[in-house]
CSV table of C-alpha atoms in Angstrom, one decimal:
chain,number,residue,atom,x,y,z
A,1324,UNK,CA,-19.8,-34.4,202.7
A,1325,UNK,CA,-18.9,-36.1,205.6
A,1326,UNK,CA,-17.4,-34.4,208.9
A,1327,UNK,CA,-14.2,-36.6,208.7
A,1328,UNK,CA,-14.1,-35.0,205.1
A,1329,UNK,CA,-14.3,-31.5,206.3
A,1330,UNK,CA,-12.0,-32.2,209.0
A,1331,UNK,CA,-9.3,-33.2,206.1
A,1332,UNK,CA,-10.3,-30.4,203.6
A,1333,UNK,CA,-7.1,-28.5,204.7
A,1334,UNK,CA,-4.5,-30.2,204.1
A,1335,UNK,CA,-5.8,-32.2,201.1
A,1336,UNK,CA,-7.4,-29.1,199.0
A,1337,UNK,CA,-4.0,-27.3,200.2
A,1338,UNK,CA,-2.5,-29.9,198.1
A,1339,UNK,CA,-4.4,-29.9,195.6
A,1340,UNK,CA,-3.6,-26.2,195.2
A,1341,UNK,CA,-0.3,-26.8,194.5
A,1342,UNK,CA,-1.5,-28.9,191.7
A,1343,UNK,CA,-3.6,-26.8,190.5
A,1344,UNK,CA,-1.1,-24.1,190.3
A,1345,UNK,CA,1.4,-26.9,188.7
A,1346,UNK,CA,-1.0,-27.7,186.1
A,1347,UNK,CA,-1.3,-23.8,184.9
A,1348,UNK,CA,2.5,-23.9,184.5
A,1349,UNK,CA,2.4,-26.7,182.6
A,1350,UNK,CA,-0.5,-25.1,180.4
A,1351,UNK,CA,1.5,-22.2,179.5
A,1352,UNK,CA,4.3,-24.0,179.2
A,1353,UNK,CA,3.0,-26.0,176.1
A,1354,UNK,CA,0.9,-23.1,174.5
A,1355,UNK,CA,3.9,-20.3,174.9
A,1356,UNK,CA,6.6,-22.6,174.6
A,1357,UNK,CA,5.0,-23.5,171.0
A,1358,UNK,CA,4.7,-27.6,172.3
A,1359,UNK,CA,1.0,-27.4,171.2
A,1360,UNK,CA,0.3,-26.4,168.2
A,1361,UNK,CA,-3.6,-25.8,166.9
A,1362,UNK,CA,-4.4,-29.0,165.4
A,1363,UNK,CA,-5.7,-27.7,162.0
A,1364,UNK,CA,-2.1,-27.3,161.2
A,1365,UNK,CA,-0.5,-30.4,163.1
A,1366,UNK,CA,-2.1,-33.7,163.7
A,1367,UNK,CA,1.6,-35.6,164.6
A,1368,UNK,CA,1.4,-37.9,167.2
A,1369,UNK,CA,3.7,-35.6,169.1
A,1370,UNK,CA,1.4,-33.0,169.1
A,1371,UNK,CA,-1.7,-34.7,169.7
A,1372,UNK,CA,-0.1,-36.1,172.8
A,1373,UNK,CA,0.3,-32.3,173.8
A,1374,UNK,CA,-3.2,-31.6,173.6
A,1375,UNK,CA,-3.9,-34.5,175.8
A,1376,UNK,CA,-1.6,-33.3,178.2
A,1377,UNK,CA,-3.2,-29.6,178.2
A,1378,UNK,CA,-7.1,-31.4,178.3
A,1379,UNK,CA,-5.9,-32.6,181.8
A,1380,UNK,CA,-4.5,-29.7,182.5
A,1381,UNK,CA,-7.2,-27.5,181.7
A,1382,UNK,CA,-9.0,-27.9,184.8
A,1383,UNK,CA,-6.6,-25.8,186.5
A,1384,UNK,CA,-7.9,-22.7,186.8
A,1385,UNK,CA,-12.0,-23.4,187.3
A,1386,UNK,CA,-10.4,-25.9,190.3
A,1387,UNK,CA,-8.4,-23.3,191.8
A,1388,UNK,CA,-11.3,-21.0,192.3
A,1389,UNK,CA,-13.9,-23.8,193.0
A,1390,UNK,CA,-10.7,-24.1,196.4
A,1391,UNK,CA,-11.4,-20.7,196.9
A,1392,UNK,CA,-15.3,-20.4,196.4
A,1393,UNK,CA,-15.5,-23.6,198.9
A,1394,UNK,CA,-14.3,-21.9,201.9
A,1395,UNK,CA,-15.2,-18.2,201.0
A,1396,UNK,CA,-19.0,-19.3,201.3
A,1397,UNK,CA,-18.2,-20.0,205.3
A,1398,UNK,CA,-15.5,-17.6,205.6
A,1399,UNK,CA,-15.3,-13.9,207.4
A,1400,UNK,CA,-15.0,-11.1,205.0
A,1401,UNK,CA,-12.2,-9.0,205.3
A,1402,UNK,CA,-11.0,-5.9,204.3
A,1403,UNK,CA,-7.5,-6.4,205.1
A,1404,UNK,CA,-7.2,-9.7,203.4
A,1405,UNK,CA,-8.8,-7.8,200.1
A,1406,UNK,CA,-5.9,-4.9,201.1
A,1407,UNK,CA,-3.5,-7.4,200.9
A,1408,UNK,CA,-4.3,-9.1,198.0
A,1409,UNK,CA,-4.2,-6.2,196.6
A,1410,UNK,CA,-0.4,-5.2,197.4
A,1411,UNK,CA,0.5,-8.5,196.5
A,1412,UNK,CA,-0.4,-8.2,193.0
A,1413,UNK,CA,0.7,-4.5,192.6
A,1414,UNK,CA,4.1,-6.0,194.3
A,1415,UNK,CA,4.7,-8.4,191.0
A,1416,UNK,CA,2.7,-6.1,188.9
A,1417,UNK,CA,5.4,-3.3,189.5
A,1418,UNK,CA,8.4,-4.8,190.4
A,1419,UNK,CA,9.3,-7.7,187.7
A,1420,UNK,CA,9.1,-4.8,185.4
A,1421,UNK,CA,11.4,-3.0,187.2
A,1422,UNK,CA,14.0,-5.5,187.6
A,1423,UNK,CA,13.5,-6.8,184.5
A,1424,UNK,CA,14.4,-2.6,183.1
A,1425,UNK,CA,17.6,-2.4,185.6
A,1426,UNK,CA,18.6,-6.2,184.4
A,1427,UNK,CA,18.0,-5.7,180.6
A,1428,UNK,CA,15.6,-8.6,180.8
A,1429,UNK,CA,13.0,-8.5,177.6
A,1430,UNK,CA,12.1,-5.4,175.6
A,1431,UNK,CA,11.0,-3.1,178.9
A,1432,UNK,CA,13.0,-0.3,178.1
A,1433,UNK,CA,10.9,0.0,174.5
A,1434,UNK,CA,7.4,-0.3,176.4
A,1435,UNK,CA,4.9,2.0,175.1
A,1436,UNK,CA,2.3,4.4,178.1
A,1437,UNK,CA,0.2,1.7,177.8
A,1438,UNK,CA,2.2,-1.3,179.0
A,1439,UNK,CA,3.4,0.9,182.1
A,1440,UNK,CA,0.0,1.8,182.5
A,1441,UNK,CA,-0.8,-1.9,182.6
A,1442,UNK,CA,2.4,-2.4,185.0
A,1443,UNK,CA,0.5,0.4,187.2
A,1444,UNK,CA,-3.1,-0.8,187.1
A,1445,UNK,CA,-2.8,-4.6,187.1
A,1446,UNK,CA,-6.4,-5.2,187.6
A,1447,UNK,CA,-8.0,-2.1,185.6
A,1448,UNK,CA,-5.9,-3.3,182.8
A,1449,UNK,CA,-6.3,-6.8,183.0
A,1450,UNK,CA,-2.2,-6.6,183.4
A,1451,UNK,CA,-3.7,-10.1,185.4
A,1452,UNK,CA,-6.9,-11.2,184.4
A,1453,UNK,CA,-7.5,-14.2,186.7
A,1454,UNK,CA,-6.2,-11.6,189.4
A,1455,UNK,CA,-8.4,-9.1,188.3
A,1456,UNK,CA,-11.5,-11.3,187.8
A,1457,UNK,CA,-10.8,-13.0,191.6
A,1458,UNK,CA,-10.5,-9.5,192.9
A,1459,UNK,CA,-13.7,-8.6,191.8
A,1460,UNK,CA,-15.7,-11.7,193.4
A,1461,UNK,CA,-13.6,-11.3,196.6
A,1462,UNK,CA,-14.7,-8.1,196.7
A,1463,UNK,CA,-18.5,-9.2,197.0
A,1464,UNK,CA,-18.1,-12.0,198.6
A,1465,UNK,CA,-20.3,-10.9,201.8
A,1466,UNK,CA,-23.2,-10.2,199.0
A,1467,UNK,CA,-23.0,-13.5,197.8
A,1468,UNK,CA,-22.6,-15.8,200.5
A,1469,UNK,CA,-25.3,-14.2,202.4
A,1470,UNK,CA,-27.0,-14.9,199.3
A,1471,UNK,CA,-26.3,-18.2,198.7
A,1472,UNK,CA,-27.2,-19.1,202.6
A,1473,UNK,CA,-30.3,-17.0,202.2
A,1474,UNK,CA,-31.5,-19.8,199.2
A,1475,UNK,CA,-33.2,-23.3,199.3
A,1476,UNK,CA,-31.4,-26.0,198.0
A,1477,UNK,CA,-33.8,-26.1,195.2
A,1478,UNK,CA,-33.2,-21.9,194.1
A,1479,UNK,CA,-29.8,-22.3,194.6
A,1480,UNK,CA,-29.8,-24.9,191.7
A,1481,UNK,CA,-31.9,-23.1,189.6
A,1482,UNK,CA,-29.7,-20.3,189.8
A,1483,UNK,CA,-27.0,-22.2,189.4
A,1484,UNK,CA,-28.8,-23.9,186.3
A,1485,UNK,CA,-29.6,-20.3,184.7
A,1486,UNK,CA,-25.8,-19.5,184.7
A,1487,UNK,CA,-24.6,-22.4,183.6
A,1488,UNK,CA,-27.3,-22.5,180.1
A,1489,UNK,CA,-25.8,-18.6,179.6
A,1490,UNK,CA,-22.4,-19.3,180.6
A,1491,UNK,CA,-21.9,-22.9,179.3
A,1492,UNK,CA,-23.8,-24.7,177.9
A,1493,UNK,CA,-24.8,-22.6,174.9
A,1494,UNK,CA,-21.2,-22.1,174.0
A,1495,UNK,CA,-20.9,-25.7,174.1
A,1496,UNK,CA,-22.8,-26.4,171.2
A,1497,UNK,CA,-22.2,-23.5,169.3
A,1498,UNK,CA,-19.5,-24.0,165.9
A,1499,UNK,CA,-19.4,-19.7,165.8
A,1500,UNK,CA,-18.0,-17.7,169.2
A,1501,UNK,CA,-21.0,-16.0,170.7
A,1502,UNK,CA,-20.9,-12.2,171.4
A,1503,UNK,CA,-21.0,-12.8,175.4
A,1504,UNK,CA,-18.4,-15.5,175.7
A,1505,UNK,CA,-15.3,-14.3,177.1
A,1506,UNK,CA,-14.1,-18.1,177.3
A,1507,UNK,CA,-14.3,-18.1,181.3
A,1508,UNK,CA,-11.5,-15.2,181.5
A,1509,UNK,CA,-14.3,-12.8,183.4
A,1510,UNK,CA,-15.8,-12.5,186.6
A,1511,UNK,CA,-19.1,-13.6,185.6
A,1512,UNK,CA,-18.0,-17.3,185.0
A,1513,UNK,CA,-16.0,-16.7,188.8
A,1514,UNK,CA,-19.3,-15.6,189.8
A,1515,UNK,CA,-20.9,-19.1,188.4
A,1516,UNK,CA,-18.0,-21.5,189.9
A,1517,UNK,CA,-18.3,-20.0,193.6
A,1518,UNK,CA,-22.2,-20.9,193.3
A,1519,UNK,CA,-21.1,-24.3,192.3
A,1520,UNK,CA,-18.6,-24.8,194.8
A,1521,UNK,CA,-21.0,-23.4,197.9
A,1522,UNK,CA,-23.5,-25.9,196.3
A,1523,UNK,CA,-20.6,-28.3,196.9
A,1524,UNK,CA,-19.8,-27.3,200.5
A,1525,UNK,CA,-23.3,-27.0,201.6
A,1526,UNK,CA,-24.7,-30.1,199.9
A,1527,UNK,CA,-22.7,-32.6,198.0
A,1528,UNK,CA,-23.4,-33.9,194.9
A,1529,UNK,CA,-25.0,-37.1,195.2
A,1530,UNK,CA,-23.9,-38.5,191.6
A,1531,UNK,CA,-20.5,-38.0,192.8
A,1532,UNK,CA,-20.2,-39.7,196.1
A,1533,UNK,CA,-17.5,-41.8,195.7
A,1534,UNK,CA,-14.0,-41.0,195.0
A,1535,UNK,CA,-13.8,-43.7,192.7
A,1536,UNK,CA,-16.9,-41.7,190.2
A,1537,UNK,CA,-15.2,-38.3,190.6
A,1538,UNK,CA,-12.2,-38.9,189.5
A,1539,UNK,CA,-13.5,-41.5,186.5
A,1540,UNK,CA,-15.8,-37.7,185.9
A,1541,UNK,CA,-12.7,-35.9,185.7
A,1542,UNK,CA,-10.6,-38.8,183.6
A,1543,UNK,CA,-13.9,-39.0,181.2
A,1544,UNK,CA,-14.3,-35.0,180.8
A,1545,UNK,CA,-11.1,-34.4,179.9
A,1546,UNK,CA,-10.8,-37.1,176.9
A,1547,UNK,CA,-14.0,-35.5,176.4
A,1548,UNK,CA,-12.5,-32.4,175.5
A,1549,UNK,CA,-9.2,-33.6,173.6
A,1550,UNK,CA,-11.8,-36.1,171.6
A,1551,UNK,CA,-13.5,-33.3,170.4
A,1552,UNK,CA,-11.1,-30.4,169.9
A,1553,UNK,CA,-9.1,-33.9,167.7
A,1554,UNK,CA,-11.9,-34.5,165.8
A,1555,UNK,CA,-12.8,-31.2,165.0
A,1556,UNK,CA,-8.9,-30.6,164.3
A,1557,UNK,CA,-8.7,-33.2,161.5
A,1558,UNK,CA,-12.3,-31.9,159.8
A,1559,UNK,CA,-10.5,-28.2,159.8
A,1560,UNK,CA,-7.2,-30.0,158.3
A,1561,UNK,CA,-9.4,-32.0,155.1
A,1562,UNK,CA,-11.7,-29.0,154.7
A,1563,UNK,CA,-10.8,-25.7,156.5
A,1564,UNK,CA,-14.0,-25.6,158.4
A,1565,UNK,CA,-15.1,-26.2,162.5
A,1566,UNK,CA,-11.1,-24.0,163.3
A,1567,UNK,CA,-13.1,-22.1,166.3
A,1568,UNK,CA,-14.9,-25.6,167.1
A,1569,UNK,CA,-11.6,-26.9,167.3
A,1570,UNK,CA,-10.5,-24.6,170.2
A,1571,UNK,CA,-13.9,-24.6,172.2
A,1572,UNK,CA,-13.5,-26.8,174.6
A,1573,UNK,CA,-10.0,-26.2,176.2
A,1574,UNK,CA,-11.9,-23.4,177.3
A,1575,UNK,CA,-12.7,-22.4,181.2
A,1576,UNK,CA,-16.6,-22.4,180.5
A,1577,UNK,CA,-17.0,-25.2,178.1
A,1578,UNK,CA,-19.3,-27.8,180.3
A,1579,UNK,CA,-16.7,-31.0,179.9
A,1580,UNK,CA,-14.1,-28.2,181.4
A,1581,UNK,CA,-16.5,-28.0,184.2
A,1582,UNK,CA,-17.6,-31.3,184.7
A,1583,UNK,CA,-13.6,-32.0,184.6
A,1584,UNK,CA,-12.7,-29.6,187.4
A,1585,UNK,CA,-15.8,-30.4,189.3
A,1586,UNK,CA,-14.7,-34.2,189.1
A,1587,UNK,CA,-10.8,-33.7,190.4
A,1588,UNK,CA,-12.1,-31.1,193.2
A,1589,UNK,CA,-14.5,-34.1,194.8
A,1590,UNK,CA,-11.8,-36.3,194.3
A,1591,UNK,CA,-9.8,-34.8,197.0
A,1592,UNK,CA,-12.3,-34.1,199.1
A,1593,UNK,CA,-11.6,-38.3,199.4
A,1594,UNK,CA,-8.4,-38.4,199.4
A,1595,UNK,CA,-7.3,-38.5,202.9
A,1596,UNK,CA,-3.8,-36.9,203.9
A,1597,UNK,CA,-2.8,-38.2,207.0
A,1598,UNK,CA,-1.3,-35.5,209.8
A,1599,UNK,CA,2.6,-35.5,209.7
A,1600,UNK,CA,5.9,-33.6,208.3
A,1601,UNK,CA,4.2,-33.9,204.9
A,1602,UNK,CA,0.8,-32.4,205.3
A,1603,UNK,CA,2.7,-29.7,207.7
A,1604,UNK,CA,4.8,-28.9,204.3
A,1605,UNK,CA,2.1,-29.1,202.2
A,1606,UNK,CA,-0.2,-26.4,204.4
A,1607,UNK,CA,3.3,-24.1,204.5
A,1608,UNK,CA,3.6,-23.9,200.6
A,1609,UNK,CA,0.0,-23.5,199.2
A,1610,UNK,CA,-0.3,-20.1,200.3
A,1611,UNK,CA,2.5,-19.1,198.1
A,1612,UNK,CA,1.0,-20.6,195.0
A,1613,UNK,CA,-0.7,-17.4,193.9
A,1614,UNK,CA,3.3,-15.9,193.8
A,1615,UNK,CA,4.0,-18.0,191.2
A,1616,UNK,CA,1.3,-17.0,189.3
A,1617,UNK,CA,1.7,-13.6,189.2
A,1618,UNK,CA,5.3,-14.3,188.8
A,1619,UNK,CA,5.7,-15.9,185.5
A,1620,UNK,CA,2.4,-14.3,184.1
A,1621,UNK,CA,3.9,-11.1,184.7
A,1622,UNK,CA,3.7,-9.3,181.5
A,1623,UNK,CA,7.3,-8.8,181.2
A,1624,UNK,CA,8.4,-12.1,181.2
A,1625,UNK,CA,5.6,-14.0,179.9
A,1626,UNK,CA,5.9,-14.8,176.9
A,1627,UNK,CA,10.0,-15.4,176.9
A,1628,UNK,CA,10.2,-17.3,180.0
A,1629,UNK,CA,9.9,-20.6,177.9
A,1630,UNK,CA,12.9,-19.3,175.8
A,1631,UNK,CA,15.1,-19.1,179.1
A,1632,UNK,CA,14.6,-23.0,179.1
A,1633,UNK,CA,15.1,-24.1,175.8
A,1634,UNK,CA,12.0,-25.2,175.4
A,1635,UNK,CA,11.6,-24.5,171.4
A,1636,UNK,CA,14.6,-27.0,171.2
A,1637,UNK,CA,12.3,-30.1,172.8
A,1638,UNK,CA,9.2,-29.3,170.5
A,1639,UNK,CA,8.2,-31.9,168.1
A,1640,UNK,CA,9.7,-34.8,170.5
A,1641,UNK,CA,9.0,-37.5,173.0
A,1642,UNK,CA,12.0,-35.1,174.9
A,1643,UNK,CA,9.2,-32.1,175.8
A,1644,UNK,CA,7.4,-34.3,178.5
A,1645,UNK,CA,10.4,-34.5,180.8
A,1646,UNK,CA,11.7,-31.1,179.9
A,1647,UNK,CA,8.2,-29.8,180.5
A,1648,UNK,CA,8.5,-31.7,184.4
A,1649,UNK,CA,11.3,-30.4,185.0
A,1650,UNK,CA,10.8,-26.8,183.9
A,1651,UNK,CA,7.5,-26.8,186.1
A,1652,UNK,CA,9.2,-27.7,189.2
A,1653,UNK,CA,11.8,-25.1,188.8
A,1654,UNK,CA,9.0,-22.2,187.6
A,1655,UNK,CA,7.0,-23.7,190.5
A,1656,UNK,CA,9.7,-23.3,193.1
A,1657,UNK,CA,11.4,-20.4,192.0
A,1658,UNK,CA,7.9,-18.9,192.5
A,1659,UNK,CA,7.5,-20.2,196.1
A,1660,UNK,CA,10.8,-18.9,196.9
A,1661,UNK,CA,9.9,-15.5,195.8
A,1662,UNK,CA,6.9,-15.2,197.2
A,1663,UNK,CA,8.1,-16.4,200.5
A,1664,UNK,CA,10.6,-12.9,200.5
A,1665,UNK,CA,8.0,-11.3,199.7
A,1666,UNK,CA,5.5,-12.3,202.7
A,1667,UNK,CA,8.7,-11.4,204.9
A,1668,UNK,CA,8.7,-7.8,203.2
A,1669,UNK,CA,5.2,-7.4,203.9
A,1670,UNK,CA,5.4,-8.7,207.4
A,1671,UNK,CA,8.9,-6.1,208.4
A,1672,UNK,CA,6.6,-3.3,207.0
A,1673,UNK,CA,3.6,-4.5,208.8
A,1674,UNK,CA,1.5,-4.9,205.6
């Protein structure tokens, strides 16, 4: 990387945080909204182009922590930042549920010990399991950096390599799920994309050094995955068989996933945003993304939020890509907005 590259990396990875957190929307947009439907039991042209949509979409979540793992590797641990996560995610944890009670939103008032539980211990329970998983890397985050620093260039891949083959690349290949693949929703696979991204921030990758080849890696590794997942999906329609080969790669951990995210991250480390009222705007909002994740994945409104759109009545038709823009945008703002009252909470109690 250059030093007029790291000199940008603000402003454009900032924006590219807001994608990232657009793109998640989107994903469970499509998958709870019922837009994208397995394709062993629909190969219509309308749904196809779903699964298109979610392949570059997909990316999302391994590019939001490669963001994170790319300036954690330099950054100063701190316990107050980890404090602070923290309350923010018991904030939503607790309180959506609460309103949601008071409101007669969902089915809170029938919730069983558990779910409360789950309200109460976001992270034990896996109430947020992105949360919980970025929790837990944060939290050794000193370990690993010193780590990381403390390795040639040439360990560093090795290790990297080693978690990769356990991680991906077996799971890649396999048509049955393995015993130890969680699909990427664990902090081991965290672990593995920090590594990648301080190999990133310390030393480029030279196959990649234009933006031009990182974004045609990201265009290529995303057909990649809706290629195969489509293929697969019309063998499982003629003869029942490759279902779970089907689904495989719009996971976190498959390696075109990876190579996908890895391909749109370098991208913007290209792209240059130049100084002005919109990189200002764009530097005030990305710290608010994580609210509108743990706004609409709140287990209370989760899985009816799509309802509160309509969104069942688009499915099937040309009419979901437009309803599926605009629905983002208003998820995605109504999540700033919230998390922007909640910041000014935390700051009037000195949190």
């Amino acid at each position: 990387m250059t030093n007029q590259i790291r000199k940008e990396r603000q402003a454009n990875f900032e924006l590219l945080r807001i994608l990232a957190m657009f793109m998640v929307v989107a994903l469970h947009y499509m998958l709870k909204g019922g837009i994208a439907i397995p394709m062993s039991k629909d190969g219509s042209a309308m749904n196809l182009l779903a699964w298109l949509l979610e392949a570059f979409c997909i990316v999302a979540v391994n590019v939001y922590v490669l963001i994170s793992g790319y300036f954690l590797v330099e950054a100063n641990w701190s316990l107050k930042k980890l404090v602070k996560l923290v309350l923010q995610i018991l904030f939503y944890a607790l309180l959506v549920p609460i309103v949601c009670l008071v409101m007669g939103v969902g089915d809170v008032s029938s919730w069983s010990i558990y779910q409360w539980v789950s309200a109460i211990l976001p992270l034990q329970m896996e109430h947020y399991w992105f949360a919980a998983a970025y929790v837990l890397l944060y939290i050794g985050m000193p370990l690993f950096a010193a780590g990381v620093k403390a390795l040639s260039k040439k360990q560093l891949e090795t290790l990297i390599c080693l978690y990769l083959v356990f991680y991906s690349f077996w799971k890649s290949l396999s048509p049955i799920l393995l015993a130890t693949d969680h699909y990427g929703y664990d902090f081991g696979w965290f672990l593995c994309l920090f590594l990648v991204a301080a190999y990133i921030r310390l030393y480029g990758i030279s196959w990649l050094n234009t933006k031009n080849k990182a974004l045609i890696c990201y265009i290529l590794s995303v057909v990649g995955v809706f290629a195969i997942s489509a293929l697969a999906g019309f063998i499982c329609r003629k003869t029942g068989k490759l279902e779970y080969f089907m689904d495989m790669p719009y996971c976190y951990n498959h390696i075109l996933t990876l190579l996908g995210a890895i391909g749109l991250f370098v991208t913007f480390t290209y792209i240059k945003l130049p100084a002005g009222k919109l990189s200002r705007l764009v530097c005030k909002i990305a710290p608010y993304t994580f609210g509108v994740y743990l706004l609409h994945e709140n287990i209370a409104i989760k899985l009816i939020w799509p309802t509160w759109f309509g969104v069942e009545r688009v499915a099937g038709s040309l009419w979901f890509v437009p309803h599926m823009l605009v629905t983002v945008v208003i998820v995605f703002a109504v999540g700033i907005l919230v998390d922007v009252v909640r910041n000014w909470l935390f700051q009037l109690l000195k949190l």
